[in-house]
Structure formats: C-alpha cells, structure tokens
mmCIF file of C-alpha atoms in Angstrom:
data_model
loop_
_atom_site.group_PDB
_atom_site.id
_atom_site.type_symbol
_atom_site.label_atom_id
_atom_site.label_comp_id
_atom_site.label_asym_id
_atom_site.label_seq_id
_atom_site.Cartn_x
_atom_site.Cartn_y
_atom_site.Cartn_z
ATOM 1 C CA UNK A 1 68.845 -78.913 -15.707
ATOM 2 C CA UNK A 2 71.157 -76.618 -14.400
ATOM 3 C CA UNK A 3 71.445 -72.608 -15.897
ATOM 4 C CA UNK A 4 74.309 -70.407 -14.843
ATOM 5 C CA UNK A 5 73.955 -66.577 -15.048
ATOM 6 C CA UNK A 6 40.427 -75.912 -13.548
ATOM 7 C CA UNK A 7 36.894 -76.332 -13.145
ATOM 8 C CA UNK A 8 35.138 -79.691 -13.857
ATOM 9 C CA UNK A 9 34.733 -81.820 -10.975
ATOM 10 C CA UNK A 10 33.408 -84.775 -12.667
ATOM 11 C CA UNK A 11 33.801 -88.690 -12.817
ATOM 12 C CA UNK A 12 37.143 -90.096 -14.335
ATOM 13 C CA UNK A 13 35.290 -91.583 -16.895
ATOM 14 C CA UNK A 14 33.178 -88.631 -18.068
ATOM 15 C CA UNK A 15 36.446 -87.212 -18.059
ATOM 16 C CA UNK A 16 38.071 -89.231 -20.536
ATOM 17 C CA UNK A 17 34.887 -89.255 -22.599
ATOM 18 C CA UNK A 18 34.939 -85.447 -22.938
ATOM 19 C CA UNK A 19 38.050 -85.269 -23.976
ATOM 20 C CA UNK A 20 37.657 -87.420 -26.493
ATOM 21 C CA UNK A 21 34.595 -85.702 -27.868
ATOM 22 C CA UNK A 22 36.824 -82.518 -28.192
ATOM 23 C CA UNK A 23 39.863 -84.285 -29.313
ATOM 24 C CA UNK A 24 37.293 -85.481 -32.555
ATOM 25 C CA UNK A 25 35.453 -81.876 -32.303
ATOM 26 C CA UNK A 26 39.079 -80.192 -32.678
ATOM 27 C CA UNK A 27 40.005 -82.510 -35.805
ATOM 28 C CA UNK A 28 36.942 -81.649 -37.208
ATOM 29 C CA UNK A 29 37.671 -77.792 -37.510
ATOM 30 C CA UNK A 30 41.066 -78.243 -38.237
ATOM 31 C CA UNK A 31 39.892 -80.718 -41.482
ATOM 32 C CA UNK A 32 37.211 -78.360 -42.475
ATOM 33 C CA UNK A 33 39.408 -75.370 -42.904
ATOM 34 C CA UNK A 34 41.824 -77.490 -45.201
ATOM 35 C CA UNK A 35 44.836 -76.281 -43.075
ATOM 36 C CA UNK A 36 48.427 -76.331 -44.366
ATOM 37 C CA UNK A 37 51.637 -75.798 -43.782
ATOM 38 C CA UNK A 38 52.112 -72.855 -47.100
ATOM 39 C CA UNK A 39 51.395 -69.084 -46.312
ATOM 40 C CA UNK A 40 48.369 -67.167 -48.319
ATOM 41 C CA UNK A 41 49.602 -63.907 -49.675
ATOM 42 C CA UNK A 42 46.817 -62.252 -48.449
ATOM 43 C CA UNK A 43 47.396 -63.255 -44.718
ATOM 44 C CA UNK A 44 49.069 -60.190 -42.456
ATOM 45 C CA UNK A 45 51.604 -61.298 -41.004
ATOM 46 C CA UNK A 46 53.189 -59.081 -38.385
ATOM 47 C CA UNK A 47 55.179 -59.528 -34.897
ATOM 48 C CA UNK A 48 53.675 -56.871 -32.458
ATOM 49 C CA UNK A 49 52.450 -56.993 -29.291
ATOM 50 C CA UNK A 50 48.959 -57.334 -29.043
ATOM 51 C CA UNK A 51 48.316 -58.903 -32.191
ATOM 52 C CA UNK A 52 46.504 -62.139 -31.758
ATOM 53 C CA UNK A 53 48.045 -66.065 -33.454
ATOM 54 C CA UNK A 54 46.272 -69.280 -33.621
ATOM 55 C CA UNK A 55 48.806 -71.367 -31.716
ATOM 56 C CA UNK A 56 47.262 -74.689 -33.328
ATOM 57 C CA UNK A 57 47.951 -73.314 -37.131
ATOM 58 C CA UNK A 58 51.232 -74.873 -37.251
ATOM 59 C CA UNK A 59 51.731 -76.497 -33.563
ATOM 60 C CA UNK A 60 54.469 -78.280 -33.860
ATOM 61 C CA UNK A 61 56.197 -76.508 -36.815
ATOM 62 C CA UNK A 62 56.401 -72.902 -35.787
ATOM 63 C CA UNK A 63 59.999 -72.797 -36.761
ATOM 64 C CA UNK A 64 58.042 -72.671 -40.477
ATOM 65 C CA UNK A 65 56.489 -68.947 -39.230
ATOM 66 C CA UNK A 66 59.149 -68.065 -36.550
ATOM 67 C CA UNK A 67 62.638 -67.469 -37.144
ATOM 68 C CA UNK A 68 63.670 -68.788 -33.826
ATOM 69 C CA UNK A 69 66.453 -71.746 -35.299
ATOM 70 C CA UNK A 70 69.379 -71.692 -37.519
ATOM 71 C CA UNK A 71 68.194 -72.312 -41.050
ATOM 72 C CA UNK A 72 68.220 -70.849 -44.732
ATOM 73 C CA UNK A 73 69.458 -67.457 -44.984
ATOM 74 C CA UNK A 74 66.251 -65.026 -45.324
ATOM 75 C CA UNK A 75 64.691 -62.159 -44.735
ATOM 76 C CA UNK A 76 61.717 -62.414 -42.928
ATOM 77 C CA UNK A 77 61.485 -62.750 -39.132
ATOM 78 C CA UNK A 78 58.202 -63.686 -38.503
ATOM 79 C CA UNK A 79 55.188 -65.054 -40.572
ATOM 80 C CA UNK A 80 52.923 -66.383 -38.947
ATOM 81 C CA UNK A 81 48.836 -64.998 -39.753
ATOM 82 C CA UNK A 82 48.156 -62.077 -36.827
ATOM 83 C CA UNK A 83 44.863 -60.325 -36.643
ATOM 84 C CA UNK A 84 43.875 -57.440 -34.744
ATOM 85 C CA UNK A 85 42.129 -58.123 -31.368
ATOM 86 C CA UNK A 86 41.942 -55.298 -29.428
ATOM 87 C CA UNK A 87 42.465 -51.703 -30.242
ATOM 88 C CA UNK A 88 44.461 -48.935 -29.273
ATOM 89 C CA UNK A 89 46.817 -51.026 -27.783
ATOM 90 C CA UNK A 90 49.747 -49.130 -28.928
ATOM 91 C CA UNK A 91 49.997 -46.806 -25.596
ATOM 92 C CA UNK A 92 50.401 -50.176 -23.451
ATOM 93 C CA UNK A 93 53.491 -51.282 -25.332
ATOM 94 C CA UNK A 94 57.009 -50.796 -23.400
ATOM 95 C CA UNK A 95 60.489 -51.049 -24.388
ATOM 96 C CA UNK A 96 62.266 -52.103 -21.325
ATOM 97 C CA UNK A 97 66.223 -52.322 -20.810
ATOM 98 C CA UNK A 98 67.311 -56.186 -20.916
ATOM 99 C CA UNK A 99 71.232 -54.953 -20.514
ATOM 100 C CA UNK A 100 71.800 -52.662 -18.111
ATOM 101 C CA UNK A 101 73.910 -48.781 -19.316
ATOM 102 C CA UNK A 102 76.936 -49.561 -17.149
ATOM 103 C CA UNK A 103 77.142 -53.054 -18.935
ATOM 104 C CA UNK A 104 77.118 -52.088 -22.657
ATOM 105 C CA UNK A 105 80.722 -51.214 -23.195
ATOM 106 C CA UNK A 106 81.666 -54.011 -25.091
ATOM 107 C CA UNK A 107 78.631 -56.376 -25.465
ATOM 108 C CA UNK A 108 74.610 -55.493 -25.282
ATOM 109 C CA UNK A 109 73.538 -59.039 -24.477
ATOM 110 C CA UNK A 110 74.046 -62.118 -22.588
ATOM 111 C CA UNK A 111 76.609 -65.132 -22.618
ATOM 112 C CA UNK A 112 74.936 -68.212 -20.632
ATOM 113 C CA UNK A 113 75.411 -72.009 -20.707
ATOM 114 C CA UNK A 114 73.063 -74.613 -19.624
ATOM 115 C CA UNK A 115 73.864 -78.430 -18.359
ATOM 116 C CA UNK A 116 71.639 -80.576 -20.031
ATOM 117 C CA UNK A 117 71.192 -84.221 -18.808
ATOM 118 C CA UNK A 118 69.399 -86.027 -21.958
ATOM 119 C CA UNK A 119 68.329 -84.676 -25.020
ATOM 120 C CA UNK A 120 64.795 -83.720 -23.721
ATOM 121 C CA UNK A 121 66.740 -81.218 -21.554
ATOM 122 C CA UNK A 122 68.744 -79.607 -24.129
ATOM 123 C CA UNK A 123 65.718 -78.745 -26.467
ATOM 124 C CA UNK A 124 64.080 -77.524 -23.160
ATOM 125 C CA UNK A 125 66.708 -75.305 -22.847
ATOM 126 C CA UNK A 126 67.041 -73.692 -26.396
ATOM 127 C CA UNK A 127 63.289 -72.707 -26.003
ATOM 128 C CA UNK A 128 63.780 -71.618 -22.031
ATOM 129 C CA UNK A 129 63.188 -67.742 -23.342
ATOM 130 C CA UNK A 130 59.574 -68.790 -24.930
ATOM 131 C CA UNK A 131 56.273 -68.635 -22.814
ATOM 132 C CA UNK A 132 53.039 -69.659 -24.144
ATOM 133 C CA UNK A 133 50.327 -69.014 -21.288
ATOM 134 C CA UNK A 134 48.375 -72.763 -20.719
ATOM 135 C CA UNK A 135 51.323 -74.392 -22.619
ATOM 136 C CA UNK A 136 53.130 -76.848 -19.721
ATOM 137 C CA UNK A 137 55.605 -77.426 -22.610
ATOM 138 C CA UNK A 138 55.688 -74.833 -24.855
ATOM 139 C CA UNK A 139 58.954 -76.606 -26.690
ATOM 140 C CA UNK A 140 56.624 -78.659 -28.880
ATOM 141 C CA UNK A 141 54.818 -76.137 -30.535
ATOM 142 C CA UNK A 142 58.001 -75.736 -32.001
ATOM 143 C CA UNK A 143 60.026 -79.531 -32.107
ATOM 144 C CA UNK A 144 57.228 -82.284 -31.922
ATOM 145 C CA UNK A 145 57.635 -82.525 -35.651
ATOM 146 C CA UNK A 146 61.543 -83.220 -35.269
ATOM 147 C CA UNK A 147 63.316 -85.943 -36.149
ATOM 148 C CA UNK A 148 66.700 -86.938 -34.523
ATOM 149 C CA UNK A 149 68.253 -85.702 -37.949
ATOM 150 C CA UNK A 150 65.938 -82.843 -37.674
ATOM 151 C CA UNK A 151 67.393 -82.312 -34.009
ATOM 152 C CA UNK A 152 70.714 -82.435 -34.606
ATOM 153 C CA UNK A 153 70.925 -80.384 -37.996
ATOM 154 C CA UNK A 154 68.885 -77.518 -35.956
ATOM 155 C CA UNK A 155 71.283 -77.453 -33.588
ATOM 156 C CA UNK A 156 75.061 -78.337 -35.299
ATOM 157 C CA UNK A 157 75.542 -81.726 -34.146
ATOM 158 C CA UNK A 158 75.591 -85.633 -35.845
ATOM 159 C CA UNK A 159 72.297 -87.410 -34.788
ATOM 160 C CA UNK A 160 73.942 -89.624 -33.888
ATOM 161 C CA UNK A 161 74.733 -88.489 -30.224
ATOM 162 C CA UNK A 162 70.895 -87.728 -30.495
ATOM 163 C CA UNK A 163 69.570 -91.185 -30.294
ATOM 164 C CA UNK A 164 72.668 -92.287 -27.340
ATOM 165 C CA UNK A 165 72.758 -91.988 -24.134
ATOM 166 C CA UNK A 166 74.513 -88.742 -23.668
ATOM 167 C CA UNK A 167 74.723 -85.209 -21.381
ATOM 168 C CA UNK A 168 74.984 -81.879 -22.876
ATOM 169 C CA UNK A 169 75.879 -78.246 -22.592
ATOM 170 C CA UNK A 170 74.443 -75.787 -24.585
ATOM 171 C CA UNK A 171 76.374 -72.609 -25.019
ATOM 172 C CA UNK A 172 75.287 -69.334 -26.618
ATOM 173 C CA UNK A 173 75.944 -65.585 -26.888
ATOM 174 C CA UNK A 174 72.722 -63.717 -27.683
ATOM 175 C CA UNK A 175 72.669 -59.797 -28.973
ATOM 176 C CA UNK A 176 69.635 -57.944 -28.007
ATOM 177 C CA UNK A 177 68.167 -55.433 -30.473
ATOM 178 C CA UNK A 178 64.364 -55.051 -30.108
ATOM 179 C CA UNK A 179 62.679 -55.781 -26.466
ATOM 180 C CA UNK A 180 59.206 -54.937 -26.497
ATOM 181 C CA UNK A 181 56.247 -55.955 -23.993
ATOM 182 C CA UNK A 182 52.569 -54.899 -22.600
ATOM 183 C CA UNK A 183 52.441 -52.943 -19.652
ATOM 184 C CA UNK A 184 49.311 -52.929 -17.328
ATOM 185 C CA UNK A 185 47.089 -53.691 -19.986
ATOM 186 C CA UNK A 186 43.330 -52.754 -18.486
ATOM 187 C CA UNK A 187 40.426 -55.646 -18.667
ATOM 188 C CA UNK A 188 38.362 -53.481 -20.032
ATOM 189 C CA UNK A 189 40.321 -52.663 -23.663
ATOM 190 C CA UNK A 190 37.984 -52.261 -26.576
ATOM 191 C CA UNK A 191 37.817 -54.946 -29.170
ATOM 192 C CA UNK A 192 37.712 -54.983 -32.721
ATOM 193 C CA UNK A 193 34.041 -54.808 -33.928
ATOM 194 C CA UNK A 194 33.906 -58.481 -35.699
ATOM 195 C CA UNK A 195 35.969 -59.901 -32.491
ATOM 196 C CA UNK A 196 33.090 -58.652 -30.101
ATOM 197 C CA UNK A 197 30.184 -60.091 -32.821
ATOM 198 C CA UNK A 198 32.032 -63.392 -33.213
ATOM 199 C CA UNK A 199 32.291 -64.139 -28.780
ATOM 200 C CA UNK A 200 28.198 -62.915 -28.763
ATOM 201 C CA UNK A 201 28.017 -66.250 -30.940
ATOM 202 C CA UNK A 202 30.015 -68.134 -28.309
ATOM 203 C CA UNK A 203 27.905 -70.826 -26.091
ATOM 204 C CA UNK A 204 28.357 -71.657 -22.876
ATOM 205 C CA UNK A 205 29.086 -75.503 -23.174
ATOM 206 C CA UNK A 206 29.429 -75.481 -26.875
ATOM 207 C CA UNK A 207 32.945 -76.877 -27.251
ATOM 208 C CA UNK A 208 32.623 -76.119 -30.942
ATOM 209 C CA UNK A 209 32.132 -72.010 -31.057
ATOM 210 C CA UNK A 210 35.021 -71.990 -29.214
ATOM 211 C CA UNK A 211 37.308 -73.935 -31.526
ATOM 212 C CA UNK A 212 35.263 -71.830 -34.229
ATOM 213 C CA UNK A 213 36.329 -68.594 -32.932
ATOM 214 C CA UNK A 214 39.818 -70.006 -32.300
ATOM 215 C CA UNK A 215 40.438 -70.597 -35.554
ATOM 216 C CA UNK A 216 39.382 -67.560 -36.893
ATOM 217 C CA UNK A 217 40.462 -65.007 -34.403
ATOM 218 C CA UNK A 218 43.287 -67.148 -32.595
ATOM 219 C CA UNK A 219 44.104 -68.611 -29.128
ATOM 220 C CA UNK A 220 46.532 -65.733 -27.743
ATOM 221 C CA UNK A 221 48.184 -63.038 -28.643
ATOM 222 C CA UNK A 222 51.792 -61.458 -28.613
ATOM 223 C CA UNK A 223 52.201 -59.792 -24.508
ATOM 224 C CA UNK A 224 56.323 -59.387 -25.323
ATOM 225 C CA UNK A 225 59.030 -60.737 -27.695
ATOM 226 C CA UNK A 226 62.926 -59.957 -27.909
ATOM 227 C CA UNK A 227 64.301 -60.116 -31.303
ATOM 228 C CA UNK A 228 68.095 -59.768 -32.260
ATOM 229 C CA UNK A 229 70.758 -62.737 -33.092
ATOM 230 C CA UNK A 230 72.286 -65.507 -31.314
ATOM 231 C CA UNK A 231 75.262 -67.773 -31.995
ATOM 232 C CA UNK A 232 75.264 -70.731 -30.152
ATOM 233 C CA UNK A 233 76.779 -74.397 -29.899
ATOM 234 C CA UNK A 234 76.351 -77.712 -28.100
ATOM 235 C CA UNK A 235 79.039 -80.210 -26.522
ATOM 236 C CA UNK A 236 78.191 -83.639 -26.298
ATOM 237 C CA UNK A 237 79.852 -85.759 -23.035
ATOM 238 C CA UNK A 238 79.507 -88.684 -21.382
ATOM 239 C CA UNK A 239 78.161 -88.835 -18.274
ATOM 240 C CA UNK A 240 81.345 -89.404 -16.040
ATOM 241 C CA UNK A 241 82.784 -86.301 -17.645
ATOM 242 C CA UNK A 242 79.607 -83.866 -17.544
ATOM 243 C CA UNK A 243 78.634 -85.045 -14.186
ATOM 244 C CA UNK A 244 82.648 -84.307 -12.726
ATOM 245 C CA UNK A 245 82.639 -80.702 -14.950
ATOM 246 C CA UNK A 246 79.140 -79.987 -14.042
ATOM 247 C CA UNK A 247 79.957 -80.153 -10.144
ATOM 248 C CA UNK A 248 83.111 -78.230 -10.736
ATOM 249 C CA UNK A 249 81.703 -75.069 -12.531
ATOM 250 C CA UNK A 250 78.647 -75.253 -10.290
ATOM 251 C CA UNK A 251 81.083 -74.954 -7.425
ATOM 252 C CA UNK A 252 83.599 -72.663 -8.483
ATOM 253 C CA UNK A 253 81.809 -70.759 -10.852
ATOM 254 C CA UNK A 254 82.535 -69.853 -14.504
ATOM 255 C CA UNK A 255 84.191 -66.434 -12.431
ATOM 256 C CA UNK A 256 86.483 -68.422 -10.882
ATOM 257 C CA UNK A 257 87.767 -71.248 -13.445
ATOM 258 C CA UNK A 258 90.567 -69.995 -15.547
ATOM 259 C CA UNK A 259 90.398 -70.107 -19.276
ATOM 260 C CA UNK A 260 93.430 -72.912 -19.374
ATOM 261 C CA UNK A 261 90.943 -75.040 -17.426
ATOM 262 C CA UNK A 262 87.386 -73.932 -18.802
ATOM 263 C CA UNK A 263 89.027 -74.446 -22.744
ATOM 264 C CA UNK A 264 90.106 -77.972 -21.645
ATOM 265 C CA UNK A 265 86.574 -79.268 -20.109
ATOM 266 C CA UNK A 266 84.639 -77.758 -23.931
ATOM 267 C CA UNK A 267 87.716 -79.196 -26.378
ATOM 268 C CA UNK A 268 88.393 -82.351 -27.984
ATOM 269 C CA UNK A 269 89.998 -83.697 -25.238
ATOM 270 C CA UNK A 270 87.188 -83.667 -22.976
ATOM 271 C CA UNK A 271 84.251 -83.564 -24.779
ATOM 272 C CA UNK A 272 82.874 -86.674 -26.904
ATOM 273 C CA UNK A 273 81.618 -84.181 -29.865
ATOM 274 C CA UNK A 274 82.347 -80.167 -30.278
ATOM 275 C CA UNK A 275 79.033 -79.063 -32.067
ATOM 276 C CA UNK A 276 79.665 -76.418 -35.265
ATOM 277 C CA UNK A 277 78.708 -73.097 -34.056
ATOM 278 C CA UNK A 278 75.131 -71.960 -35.165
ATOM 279 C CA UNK A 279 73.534 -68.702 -36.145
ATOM 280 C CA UNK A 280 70.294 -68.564 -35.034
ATOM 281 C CA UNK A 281 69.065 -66.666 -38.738
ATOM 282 C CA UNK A 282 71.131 -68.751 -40.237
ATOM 283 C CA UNK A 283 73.633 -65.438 -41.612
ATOM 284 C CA UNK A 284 75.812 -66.662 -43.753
ATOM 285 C CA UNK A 285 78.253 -63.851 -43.412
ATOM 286 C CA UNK A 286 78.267 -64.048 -39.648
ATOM 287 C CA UNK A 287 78.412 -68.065 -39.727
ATOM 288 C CA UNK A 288 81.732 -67.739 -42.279
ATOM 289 C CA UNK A 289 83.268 -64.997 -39.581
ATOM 290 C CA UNK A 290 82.336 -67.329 -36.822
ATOM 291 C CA UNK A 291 83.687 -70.415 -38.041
ATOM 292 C CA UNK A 292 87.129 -68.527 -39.147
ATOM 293 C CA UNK A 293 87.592 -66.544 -35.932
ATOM 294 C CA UNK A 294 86.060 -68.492 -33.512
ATOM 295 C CA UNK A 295 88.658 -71.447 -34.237
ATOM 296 C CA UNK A 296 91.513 -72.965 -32.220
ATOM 297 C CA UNK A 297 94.056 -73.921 -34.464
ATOM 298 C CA UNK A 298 96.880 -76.334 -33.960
ATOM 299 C CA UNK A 299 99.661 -77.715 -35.922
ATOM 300 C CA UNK A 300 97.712 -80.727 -37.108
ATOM 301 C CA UNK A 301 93.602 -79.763 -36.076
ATOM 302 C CA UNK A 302 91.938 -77.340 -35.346
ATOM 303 C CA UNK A 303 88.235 -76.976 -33.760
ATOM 304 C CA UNK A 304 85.316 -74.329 -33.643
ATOM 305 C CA UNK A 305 84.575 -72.863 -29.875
ATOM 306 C CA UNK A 306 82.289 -70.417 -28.841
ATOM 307 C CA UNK A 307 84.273 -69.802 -25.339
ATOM 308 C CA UNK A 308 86.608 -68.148 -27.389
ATOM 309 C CA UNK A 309 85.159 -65.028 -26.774
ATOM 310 C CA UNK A 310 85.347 -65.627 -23.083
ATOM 311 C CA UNK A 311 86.850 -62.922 -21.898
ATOM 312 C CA UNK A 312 87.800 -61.162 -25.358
ATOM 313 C CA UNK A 313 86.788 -57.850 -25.788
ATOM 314 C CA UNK A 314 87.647 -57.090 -29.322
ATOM 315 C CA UNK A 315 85.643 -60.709 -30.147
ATOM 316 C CA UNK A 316 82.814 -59.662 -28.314
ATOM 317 C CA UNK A 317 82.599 -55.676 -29.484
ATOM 318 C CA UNK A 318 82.915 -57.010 -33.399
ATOM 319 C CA UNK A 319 80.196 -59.318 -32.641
ATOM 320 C CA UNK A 320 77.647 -56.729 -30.754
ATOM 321 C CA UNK A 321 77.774 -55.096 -34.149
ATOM 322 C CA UNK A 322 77.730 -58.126 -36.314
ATOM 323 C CA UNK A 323 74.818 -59.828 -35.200
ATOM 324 C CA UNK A 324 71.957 -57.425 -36.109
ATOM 325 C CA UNK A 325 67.918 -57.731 -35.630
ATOM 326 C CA UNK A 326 67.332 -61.170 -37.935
ATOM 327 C CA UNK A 327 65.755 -63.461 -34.977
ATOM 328 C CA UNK A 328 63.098 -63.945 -32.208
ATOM 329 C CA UNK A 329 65.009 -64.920 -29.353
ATOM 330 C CA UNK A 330 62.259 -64.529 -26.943
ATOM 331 C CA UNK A 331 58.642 -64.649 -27.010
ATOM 332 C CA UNK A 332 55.416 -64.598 -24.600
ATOM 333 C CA UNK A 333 52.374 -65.160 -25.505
ATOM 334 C CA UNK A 334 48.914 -65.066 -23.347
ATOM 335 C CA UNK A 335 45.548 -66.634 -23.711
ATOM 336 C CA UNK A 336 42.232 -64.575 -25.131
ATOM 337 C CA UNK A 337 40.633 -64.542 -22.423
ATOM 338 C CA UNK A 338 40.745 -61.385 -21.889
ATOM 339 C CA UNK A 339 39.171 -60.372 -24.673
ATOM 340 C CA UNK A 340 35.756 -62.212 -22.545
ATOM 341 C CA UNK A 341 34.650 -59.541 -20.816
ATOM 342 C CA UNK A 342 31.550 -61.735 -19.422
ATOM 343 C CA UNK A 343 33.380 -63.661 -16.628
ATOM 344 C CA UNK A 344 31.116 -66.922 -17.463
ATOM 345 C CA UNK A 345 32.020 -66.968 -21.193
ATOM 346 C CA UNK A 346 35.630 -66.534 -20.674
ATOM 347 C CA UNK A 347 35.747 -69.089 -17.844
ATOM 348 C CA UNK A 348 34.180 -71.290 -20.303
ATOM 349 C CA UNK A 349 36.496 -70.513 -23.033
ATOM 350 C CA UNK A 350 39.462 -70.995 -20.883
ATOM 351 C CA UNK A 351 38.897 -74.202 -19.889
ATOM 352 C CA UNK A 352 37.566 -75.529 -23.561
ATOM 353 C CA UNK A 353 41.294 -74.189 -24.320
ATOM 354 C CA UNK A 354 42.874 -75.886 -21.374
ATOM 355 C CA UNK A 355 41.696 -79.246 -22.650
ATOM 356 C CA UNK A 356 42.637 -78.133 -25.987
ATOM 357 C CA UNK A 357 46.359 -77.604 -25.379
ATOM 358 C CA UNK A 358 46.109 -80.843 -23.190
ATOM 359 C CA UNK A 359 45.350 -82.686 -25.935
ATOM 360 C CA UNK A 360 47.757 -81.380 -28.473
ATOM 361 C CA UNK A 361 50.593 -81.353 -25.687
ATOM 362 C CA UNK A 362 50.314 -85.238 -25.072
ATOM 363 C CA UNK A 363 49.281 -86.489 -27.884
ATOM 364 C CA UNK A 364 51.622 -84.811 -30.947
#
C-alpha cells in the first residue's frame, strides 16, 4: 500500500495445547458474564485519556461504541464502558498541534489518498490512524464482523466491486478539532483503590485472574485520540489502470499533476466505480452540502468527487467550519501493564494478553 502526504520457550506442542486451554478459559469468562452487544445505562462511558476499555467487549464491532464510520446521524461520539485506572492523571494529558499556525489559513486538517491493491488494503487504510498496543491488526476489532454488503455500505460503494478482483484509492479530507495525548506518564502513578485489590488477587500462572481482571477493569486504556470529521470516498479500478496512475502520481507527485489530468484519472472515464462521498458521523447536513457542491455536472451526467476541493479555497474554508467535533478519527490505545507495578505479575499479565489478542486476531 502506498500513502502520499515473548517469553515461553516451550515445545510446539505444549504450545498449541496452551493456547487452546486459554482459547476455552477466555470463552468461559466471556459466557459467564452474559456479554452483549446493548449498552447498560448505568455504564460510564467517556473518551479521555487514561481511562481504561476492555478491548474484547465488542472486538470486532467497535463501530457499535466508536463513532469512527459513516452511519446514522447521532449524537454521541463514543460509548464504549471506561473505568478509572489510575489517578490524577489529568496533569499528564497534552494537547499537541496536528496542523501547524502558518498552515491554517484556509483548512486545519489534512487531505491524503492511499493506493490500495485488494480490499484487505483499503480497510487497512481507513483504520491506518488507530493503534491498539499488542494488536498486529488492530482493523478487526473494528471490521471482522463485516460483510461485503457491510463493507461497501460503510464505505459508499456497491459490494459488488467488494467480492472482484479490483485496486482502490481511498480519498479523504479530515478536520481536526480535539487532539489530546499522555505525556511522560511515570511507572509509578497511583491506582484506583479496587484496581490495586483486584491485581493482589492476580496469580502468577493463573491464566484465569487475568481474564478475570480483564473483564472487569479492561485490557488498555486511552494514551491519545483525535476527534473531529472526515469526508471521504473510494474509486474502484482495474488493475491496468491503478497500476499505470499509481506509477504516475508516485512519480510526479500530486504537486506536480495538473487538475485537467488528476480529474481525468478519479472520473468516470477512468475509474470502473466513483464511490458516493461519505461523512464519517454520518451528518446529514454536511452529506446534502457535499453531494450538491462537491458535483461535476455535465449536460447529460453528472458525478460526486472529493478532488473537487483540490486546490479550492473557498471549498475548503466552508468545509473547515462545516465539519465540526462529531468523530474519532484517531485513536491509541496501550496495554495495562503498567498498572503492574511488580515486574513478575505484569510480565505475566502481558503475555496471558499476548496470547489473548493472538487468539482473537486469527481466529474471528
């Protein structure tokens, strides 16, 4: 894909055998706390850093609890269960600069495009800003409940050019609103009273008070997220056409191709199937605007592009204003482990959650 802009040594077979006494260890919690997919009134529900999730809630379907995809108009942002790990971790939180002063005349964001050579590749790529510490593909937390309608109706194209052989190019214009992130975060934080009780009950080699305390205290909490609003849209070509425009803008550069010749490689013409341009919280006022203004019309056709507002000022400064603080458009989350502060323990409960996310990661 292309973007412009542990500690075990044992047998094979013992191997295998552990894993498969976690893998029925793990079901075992997950059945005896009569997990579903609905939200509890009485569960907080906040996005700050430092507040700890239990990735394995809704693995899978964390586009239920994250508003990260273009769906029903709504209000919330974020719902999935957090609980206070650590305290006074307020005075580590930051708010860096994503857009540099000099660069927020028109537009406080970024406008980036990613070549995409199967399918696998493009989903990578709308979940490139999301980093889940342990997670080798942290993607399917999110999409390894999707469907190929499911695919294609998250991301504005027929699923049909989901199941064939086909290249891609994702496009999108993201508006930054809120960045915040931990900053040297000390080892030795405080914990929460009942978080320090509940790892005295952890046992070294005890697979299960691990998953216990996972499940009611989480696997990792929130080190940084970015929330704001994205548009965004994907063209679907075959492969002689991607491959000859992929080697053209990779040696020219976007800079350098005029908009004549960039509008004819993402139009009709070119392209096998011009996605509709998506919100990312699903705004209907701002998908309405979009799909009027961000149109080429001819005499007979017309078709939605988002390199419209290539190069348009006036597009881009109604749009920096438009698309206001209704999505997560990136997130990092880090293990518990430090939260351990006795090295053995947290080496233990590292690696009973490195096998964990093994597990879910190959076999959902």
């Amino acid at each position: 894909m292309v973007k412009f802009t542990r500690h075990c040594v044992v047998p094979e077979l013992a191997k295998m055998w552990g894993r498969a006494i976690m893998l029925v260890l793990a079901m075992s919690v997950i059945m005896e706390t009569s997990r579903t997919y609905a939200f509890q009134d009485n569960e907080e529900s906040q996005l700050k850093v430092g507040k700890s999730i239990d990735l394995f809630t809704r693995y899978g379907y964390l586009t239920l609890s994250m508003k990260v995809v273009s769906k029903n108009e709504s209000d919330w942002i974020f719902r999935e269960p957090t609980i206070d790990i650590f305290t006074d971790v307020d005075r580590f939180a930051s708010h860096p600069e994503r857009v540099p002063k000099r660069q927020r005349r028109v537009f406080e964001g970024d406008f980036h495009m990613e070549f995409c050579d199967n399918v696998g590749q493009l989903i990578q790529a709308y979940f490139r800003d999301f980093s889940f510490e342990k997670l080798d593909q942290p993607w399917k937390a999110f999409t390894s409940s999707w469907t190929a309608e499911t695919i294609g109706r998250n991301l504005g194209i027929n699923s049909t050019y989901i199941v064939k052989e086909q290249c891609y190019v994702l496009v999108r214009l993201s508006r930054f609103r809120d960045v915040v992130k931990l900053d040297g975060m000390p080892d030795n934080l405080s914990l929460a009273d009942v978080v320090a009780k509940e790892i005295d009950k952890i046992k070294v080699g005890d697979v299960e008070s691990v998953l216990t305390f996972i499940k009611r205290y989480g696997s990792h909490y929130i080190n940084a997220y970015v929330t704001g609003n994205s548009l965004y849209q994907v063209f679907v070509f075959n492969k002689t056409n991607y491959v000859h425009m992929k080697d053209r803008l990779k040696k020219q550069g976007i800079a350098q191709i005029s908009n004549l010749e960039l509008g004819h490689y993402f139009s009709p013409w070119y392209a096998d199937y011009m996605g509709a341009i998506k919100v990312a919280s699903g705004n209907r006022s701002v998908a309405n605007w979009s799909t009027y203004k961000l149109r080429y019309n001819y005499s007979i056709f017309s078709y939605p592009s988002l390199l419209k507002i290539h190069g348009d000022p006036r597009l881009l400064s109604r749009l920096n204003s438009m698309l206001g603080n209704e999505a997560i458009l990136e997130m990092q989350l880090k293990t518990l482990a430090p939260a351990f502060k006795d090295p053995v323990k947290r080496l233990w409960f590292e690696e009973v959650l490195d096998n964990f996310v093994k597990l879910w990661e190959s076999n959902l």
